mmCIF file of C-alpha atoms in Angstrom:
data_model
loop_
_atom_site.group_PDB
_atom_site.id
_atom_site.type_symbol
_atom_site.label_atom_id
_atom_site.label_comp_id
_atom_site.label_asym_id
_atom_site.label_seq_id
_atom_site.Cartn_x
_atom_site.Cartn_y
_atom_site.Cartn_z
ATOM 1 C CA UNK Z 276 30.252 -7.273 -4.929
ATOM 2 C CA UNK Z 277 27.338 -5.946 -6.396
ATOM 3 C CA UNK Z 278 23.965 -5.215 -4.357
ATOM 4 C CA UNK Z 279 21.494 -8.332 -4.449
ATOM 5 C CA UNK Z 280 18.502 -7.249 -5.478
ATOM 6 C CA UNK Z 281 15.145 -8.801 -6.229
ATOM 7 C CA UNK Z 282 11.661 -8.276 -8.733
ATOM 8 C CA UNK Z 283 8.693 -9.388 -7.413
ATOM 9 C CA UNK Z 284 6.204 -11.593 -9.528
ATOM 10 C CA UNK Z 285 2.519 -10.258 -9.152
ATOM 11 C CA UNK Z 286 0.197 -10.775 -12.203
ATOM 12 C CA UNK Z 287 2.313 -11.529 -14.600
ATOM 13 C CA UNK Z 288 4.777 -8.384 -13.640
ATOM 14 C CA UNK Z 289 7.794 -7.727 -12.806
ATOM 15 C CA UNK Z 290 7.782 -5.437 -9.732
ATOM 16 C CA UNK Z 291 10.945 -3.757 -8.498
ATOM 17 C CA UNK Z 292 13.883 -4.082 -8.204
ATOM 18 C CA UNK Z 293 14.159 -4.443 -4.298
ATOM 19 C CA UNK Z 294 17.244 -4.465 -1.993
ATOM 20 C CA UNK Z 295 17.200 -6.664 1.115
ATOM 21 C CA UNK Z 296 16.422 -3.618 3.143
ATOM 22 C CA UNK Z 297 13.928 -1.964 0.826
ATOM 23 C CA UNK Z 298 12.380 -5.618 0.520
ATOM 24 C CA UNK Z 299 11.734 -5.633 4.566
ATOM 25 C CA UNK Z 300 10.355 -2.139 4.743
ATOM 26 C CA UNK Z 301 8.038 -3.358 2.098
ATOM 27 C CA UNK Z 302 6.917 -6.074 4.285
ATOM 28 C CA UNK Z 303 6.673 -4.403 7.209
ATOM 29 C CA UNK Z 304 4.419 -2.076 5.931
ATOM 30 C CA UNK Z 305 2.096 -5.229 4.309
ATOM 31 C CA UNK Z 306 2.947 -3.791 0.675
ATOM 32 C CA UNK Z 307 4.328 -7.306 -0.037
ATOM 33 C CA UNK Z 308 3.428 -10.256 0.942
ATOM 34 C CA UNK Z 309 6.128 -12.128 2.402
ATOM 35 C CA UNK Z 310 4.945 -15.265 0.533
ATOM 36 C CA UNK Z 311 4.843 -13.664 -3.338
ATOM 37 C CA UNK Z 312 7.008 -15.407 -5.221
ATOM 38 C CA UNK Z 313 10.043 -13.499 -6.318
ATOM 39 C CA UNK Z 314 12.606 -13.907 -9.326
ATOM 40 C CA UNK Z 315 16.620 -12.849 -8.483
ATOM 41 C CA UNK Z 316 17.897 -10.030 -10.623
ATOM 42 C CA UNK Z 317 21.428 -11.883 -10.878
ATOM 43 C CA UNK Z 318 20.499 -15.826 -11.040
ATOM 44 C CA UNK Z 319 16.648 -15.861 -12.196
ATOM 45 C CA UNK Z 320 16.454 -17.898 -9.824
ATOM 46 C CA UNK Z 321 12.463 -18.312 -8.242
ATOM 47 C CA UNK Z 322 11.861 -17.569 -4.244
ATOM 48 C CA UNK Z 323 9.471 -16.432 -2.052
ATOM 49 C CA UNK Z 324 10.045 -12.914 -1.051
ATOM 50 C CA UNK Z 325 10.655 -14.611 2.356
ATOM 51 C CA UNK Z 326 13.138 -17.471 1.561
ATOM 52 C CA UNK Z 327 15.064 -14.621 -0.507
ATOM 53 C CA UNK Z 328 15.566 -12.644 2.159
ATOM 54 C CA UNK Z 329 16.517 -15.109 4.972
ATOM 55 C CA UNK Z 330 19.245 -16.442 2.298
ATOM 56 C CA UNK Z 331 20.376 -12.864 1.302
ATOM 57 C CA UNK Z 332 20.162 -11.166 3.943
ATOM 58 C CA UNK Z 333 22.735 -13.332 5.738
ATOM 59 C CA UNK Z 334 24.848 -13.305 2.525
ATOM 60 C CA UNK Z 335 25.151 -9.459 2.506
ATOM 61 C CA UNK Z 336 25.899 -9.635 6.259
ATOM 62 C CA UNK Z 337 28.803 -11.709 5.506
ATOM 63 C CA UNK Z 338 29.686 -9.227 2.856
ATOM 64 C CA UNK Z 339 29.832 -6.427 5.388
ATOM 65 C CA UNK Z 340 31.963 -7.875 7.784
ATOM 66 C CA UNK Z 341 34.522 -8.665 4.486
ATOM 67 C CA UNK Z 342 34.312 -5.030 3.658
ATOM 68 C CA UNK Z 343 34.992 -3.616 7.202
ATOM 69 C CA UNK Z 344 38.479 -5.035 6.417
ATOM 70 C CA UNK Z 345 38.562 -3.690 2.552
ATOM 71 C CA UNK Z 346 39.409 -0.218 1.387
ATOM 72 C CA UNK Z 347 35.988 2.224 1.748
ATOM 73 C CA UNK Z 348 36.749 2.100 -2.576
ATOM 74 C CA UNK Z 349 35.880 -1.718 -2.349
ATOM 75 C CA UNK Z 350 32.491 -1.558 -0.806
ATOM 76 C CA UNK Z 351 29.122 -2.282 -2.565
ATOM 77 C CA UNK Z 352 28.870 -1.151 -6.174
ATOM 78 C CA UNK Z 353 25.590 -1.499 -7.978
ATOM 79 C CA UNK Z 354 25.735 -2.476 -11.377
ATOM 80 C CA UNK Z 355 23.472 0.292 -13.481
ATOM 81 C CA UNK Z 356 22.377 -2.552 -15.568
ATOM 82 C CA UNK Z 357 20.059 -4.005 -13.273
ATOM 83 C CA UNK Z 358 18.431 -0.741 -11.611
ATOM 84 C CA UNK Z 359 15.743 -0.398 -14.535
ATOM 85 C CA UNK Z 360 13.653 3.121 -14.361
ATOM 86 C CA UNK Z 361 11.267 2.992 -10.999
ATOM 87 C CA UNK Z 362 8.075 1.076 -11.934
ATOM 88 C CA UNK Z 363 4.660 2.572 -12.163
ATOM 89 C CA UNK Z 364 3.159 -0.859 -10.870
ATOM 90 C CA UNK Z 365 0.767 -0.468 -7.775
ATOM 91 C CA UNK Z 366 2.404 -0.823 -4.634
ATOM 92 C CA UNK Z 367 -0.942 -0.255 -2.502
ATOM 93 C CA UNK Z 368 -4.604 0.738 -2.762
ATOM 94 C CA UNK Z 369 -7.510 1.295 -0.844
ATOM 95 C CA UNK Z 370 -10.774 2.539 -0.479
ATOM 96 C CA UNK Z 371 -12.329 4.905 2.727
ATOM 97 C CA UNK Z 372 -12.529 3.061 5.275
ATOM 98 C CA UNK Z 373 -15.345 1.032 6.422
ATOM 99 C CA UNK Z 374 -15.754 2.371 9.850
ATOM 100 C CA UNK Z 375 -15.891 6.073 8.121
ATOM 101 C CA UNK Z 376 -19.574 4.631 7.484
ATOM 102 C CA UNK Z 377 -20.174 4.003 10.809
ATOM 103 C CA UNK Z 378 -23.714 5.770 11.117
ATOM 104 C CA UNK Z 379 -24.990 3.927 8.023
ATOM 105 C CA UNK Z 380 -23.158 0.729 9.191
ATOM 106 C CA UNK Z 381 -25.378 0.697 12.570
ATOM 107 C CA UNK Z 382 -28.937 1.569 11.073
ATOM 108 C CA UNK Z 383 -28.362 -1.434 8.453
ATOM 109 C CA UNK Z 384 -27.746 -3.398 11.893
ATOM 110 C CA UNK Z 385 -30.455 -2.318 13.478
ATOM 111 C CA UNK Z 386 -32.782 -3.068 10.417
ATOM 112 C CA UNK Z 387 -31.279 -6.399 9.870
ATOM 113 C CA UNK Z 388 -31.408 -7.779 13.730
ATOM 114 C CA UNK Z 389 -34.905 -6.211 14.247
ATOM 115 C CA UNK Z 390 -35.877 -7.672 10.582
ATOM 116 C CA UNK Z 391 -34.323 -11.476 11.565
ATOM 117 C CA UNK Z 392 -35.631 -11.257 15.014
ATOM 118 C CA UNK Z 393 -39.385 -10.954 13.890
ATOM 119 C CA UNK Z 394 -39.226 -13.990 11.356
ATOM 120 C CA UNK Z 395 -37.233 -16.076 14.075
ATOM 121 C CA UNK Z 396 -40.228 -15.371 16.556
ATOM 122 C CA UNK Z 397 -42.737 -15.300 13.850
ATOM 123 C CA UNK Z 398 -44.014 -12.203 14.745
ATOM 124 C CA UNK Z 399 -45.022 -9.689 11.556
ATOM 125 C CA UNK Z 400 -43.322 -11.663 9.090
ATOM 126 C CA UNK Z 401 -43.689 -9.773 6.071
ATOM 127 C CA UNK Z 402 -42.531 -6.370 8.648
ATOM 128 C CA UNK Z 403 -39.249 -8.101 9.203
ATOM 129 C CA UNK Z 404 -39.017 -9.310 5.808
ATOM 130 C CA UNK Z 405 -39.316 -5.784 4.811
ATOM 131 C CA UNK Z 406 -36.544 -4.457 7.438
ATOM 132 C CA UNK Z 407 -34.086 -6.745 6.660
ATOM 133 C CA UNK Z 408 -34.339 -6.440 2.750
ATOM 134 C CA UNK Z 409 -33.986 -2.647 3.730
ATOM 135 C CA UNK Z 410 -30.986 -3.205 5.856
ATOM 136 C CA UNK Z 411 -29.638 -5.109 3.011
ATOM 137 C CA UNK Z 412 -29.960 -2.588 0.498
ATOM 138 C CA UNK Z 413 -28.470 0.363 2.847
ATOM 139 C CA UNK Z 414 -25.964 -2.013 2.843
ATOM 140 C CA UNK Z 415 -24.868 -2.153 -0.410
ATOM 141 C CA UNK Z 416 -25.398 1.368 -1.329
ATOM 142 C CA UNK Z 417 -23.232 1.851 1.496
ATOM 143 C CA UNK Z 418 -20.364 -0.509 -0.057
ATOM 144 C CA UNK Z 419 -21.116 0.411 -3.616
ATOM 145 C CA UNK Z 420 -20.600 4.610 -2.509
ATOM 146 C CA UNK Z 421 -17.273 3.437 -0.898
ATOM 147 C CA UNK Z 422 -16.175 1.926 -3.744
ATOM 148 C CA UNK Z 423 -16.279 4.276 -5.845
ATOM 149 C CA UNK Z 424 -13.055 6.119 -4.306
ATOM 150 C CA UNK Z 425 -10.330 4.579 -4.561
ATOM 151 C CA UNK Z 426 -6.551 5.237 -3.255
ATOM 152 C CA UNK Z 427 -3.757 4.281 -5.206
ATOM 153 C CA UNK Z 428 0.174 4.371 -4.159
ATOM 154 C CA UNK Z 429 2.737 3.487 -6.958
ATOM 155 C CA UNK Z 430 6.876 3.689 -7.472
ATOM 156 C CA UNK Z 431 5.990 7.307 -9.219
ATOM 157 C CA UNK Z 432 2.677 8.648 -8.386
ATOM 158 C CA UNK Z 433 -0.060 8.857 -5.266
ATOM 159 C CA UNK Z 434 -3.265 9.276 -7.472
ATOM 160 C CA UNK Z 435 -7.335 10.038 -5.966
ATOM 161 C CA UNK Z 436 -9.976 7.809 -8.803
ATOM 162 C CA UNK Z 437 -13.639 8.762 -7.822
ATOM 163 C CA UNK Z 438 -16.956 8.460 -10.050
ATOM 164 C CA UNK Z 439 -19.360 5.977 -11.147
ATOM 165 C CA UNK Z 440 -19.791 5.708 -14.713
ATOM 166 C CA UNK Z 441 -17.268 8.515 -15.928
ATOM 167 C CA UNK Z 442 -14.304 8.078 -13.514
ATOM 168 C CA UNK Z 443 -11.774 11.366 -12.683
ATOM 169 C CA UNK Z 444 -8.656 11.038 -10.974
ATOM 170 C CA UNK Z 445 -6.686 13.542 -9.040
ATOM 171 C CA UNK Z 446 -2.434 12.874 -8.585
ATOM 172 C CA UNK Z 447 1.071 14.199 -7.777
ATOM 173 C CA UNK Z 448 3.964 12.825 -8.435
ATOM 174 C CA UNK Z 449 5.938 11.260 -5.961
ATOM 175 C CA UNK Z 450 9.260 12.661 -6.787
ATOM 176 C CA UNK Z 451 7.167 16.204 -6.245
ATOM 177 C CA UNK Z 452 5.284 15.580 -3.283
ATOM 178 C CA UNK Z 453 7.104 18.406 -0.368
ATOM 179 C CA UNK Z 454 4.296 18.172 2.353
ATOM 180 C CA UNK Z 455 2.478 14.963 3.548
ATOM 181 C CA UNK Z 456 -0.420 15.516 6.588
ATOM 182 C CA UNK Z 457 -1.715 13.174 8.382
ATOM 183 C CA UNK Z 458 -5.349 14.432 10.245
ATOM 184 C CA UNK Z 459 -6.570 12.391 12.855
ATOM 185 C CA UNK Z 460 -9.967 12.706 14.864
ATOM 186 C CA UNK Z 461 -12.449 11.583 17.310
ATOM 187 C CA UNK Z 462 -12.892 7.937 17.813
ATOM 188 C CA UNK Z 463 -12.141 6.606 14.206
ATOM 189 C CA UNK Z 464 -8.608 8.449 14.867
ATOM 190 C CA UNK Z 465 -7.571 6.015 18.042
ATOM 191 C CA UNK Z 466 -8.059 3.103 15.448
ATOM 192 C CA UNK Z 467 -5.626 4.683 13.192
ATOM 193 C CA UNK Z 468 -7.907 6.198 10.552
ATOM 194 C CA UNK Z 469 -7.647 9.582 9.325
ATOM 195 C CA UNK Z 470 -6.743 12.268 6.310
ATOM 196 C CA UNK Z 471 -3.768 11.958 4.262
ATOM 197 C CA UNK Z 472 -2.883 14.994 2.337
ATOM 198 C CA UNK Z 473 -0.494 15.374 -0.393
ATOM 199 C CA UNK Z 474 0.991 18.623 -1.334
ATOM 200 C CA UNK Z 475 4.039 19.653 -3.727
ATOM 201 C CA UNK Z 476 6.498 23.013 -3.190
ATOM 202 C CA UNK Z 477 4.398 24.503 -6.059
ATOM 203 C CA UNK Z 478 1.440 24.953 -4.431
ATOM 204 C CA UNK Z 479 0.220 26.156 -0.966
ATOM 205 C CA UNK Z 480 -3.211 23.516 -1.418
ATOM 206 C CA UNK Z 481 -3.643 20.075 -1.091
ATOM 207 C CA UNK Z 482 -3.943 18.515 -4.293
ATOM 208 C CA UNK Z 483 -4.445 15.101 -3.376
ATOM 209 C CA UNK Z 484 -6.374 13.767 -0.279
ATOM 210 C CA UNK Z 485 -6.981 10.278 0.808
ATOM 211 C CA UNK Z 486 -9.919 10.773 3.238
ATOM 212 C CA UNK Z 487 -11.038 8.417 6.172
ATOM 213 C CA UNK Z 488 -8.041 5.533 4.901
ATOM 214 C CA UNK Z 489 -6.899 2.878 7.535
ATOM 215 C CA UNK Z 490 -3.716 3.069 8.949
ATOM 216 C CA UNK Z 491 -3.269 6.783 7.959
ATOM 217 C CA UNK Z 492 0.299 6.674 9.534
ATOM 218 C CA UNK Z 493 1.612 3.586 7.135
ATOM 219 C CA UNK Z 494 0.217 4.820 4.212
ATOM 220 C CA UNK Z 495 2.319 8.220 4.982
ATOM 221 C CA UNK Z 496 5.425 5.945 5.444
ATOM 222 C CA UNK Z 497 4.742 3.832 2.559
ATOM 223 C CA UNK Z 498 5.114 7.000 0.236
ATOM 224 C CA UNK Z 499 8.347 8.443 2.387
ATOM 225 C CA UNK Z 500 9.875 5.242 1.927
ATOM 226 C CA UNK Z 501 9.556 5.501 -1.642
ATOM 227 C CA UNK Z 502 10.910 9.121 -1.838
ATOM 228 C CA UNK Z 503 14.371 7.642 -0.026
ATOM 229 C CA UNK Z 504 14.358 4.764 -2.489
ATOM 230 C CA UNK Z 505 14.016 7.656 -5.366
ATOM 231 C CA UNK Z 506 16.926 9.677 -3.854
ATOM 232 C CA UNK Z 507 19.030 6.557 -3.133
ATOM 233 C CA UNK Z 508 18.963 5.994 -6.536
ATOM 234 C CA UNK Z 509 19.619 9.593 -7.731
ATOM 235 C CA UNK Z 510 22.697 10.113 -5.352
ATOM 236 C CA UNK Z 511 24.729 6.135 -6.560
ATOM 237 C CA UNK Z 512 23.903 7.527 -10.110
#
């Protein structure tokens, strides 16, 4: 029987296509949603990526334990008609993260309490006015600096997009990516956030580098997980 397999719906798109397994890791790593709605390559029938799996996944179970007593020539073949070329759709994006700004992050605090705490005790008024309108303002400079990097994972590429008016971009293929770093230190490390560097066999530098991302360990996974999916594919073909 062939594989199940699944397209997500997201914005009009068809993401995919996904394997129960593939599906999971997805969700594990918060790529997917477990409540996006999701189309079946074989019925077109509508799910959530949830319901899908908890009917599948038992289905292919039941398929295994049928195949255990088959020939190893009768197990799962996947129909090329349904694998479509890997999509370029975004699988996950980001920005630095927020605690990367710590330093900034705690004088706009500062400001702001000392600013509200003067017009609450009606001391200096136009003082704390002025503090926390200045608090404010770090504030968004702070958010509009942050994002003007952003991080983008997709089914071929891991690409860098920085600028404010005339944007550049820095990526690598995913199929070429060899080497994959993860730095991690000080105190923003222990919650997770660090350096992930991309590098390819052709080159001894990194060429791309997501700096100060959350969860510097998932993202890493997110693009391994795609590389397997990649050579999956290459070795049924």
């Amino acid at each position: 029987m062939p594989t199940q397999r699944v397209h997500i719906l997201r914005d009009g798109r068809k993401i995919g296509p996904y394997t129960t397994d593939e599906l999971q890791s997805r969700i594990s790593l918060a790529v997917i949603d477990p409540e996006e709605p999701c189309v079946d390559c074989d019925s077109e029938e509508e799910w959530t990526c949830q319901e899908w799996l908890e009917e599948f996944t038992e289905f292919e179970d039941d398929e295994d334990d049928e195949d255990d007593e088959d020939d190893e020539d009768d197990e799962d073949d996947v129909d090329p008609d349904i694998v479509p070329d890997p999509p370029s759709d975004v699988l996950w994006q980001g920005h630095p993260s927020l605690f990367s700004y710590f330093p900034t992050l705690l004088i706009f605090l500062i400001l702001t309490a000392s600013g509200i705490g003067l017009l609450i005790w009606r001391m200096e008024l136009w003082i704390g006015a002025a503090l926390a309108a200045v608090g404010l303002i770090i504030l968004s400079f702070t958010l509009f600096l942050r994002s003007t990097r952003s991080y983008l994972i997709s089914e071929r590429r891991v690409e860098y997009i920085y600028g404010i008016l005339s944007k550049s971009s820095q990526e690598i293929l995913i199929e070429d990516i060899r080497a994959i770093n993860v730095k991690k230190n000080g105190i923003l490390g222990l919650f997770g956030i660090g350096d992930v560097e991309f590098s390819s066999a052709g080159s001894t530098d990194v060429e791309v580098s997501f700096v100060s991302v959350g969860r510097a360990g998932t993202v890493k996974q997110i693009v391994r997980d795609i590389q397997d999916d990649l050579a999956d594919a290459d070795y049924d073909e």
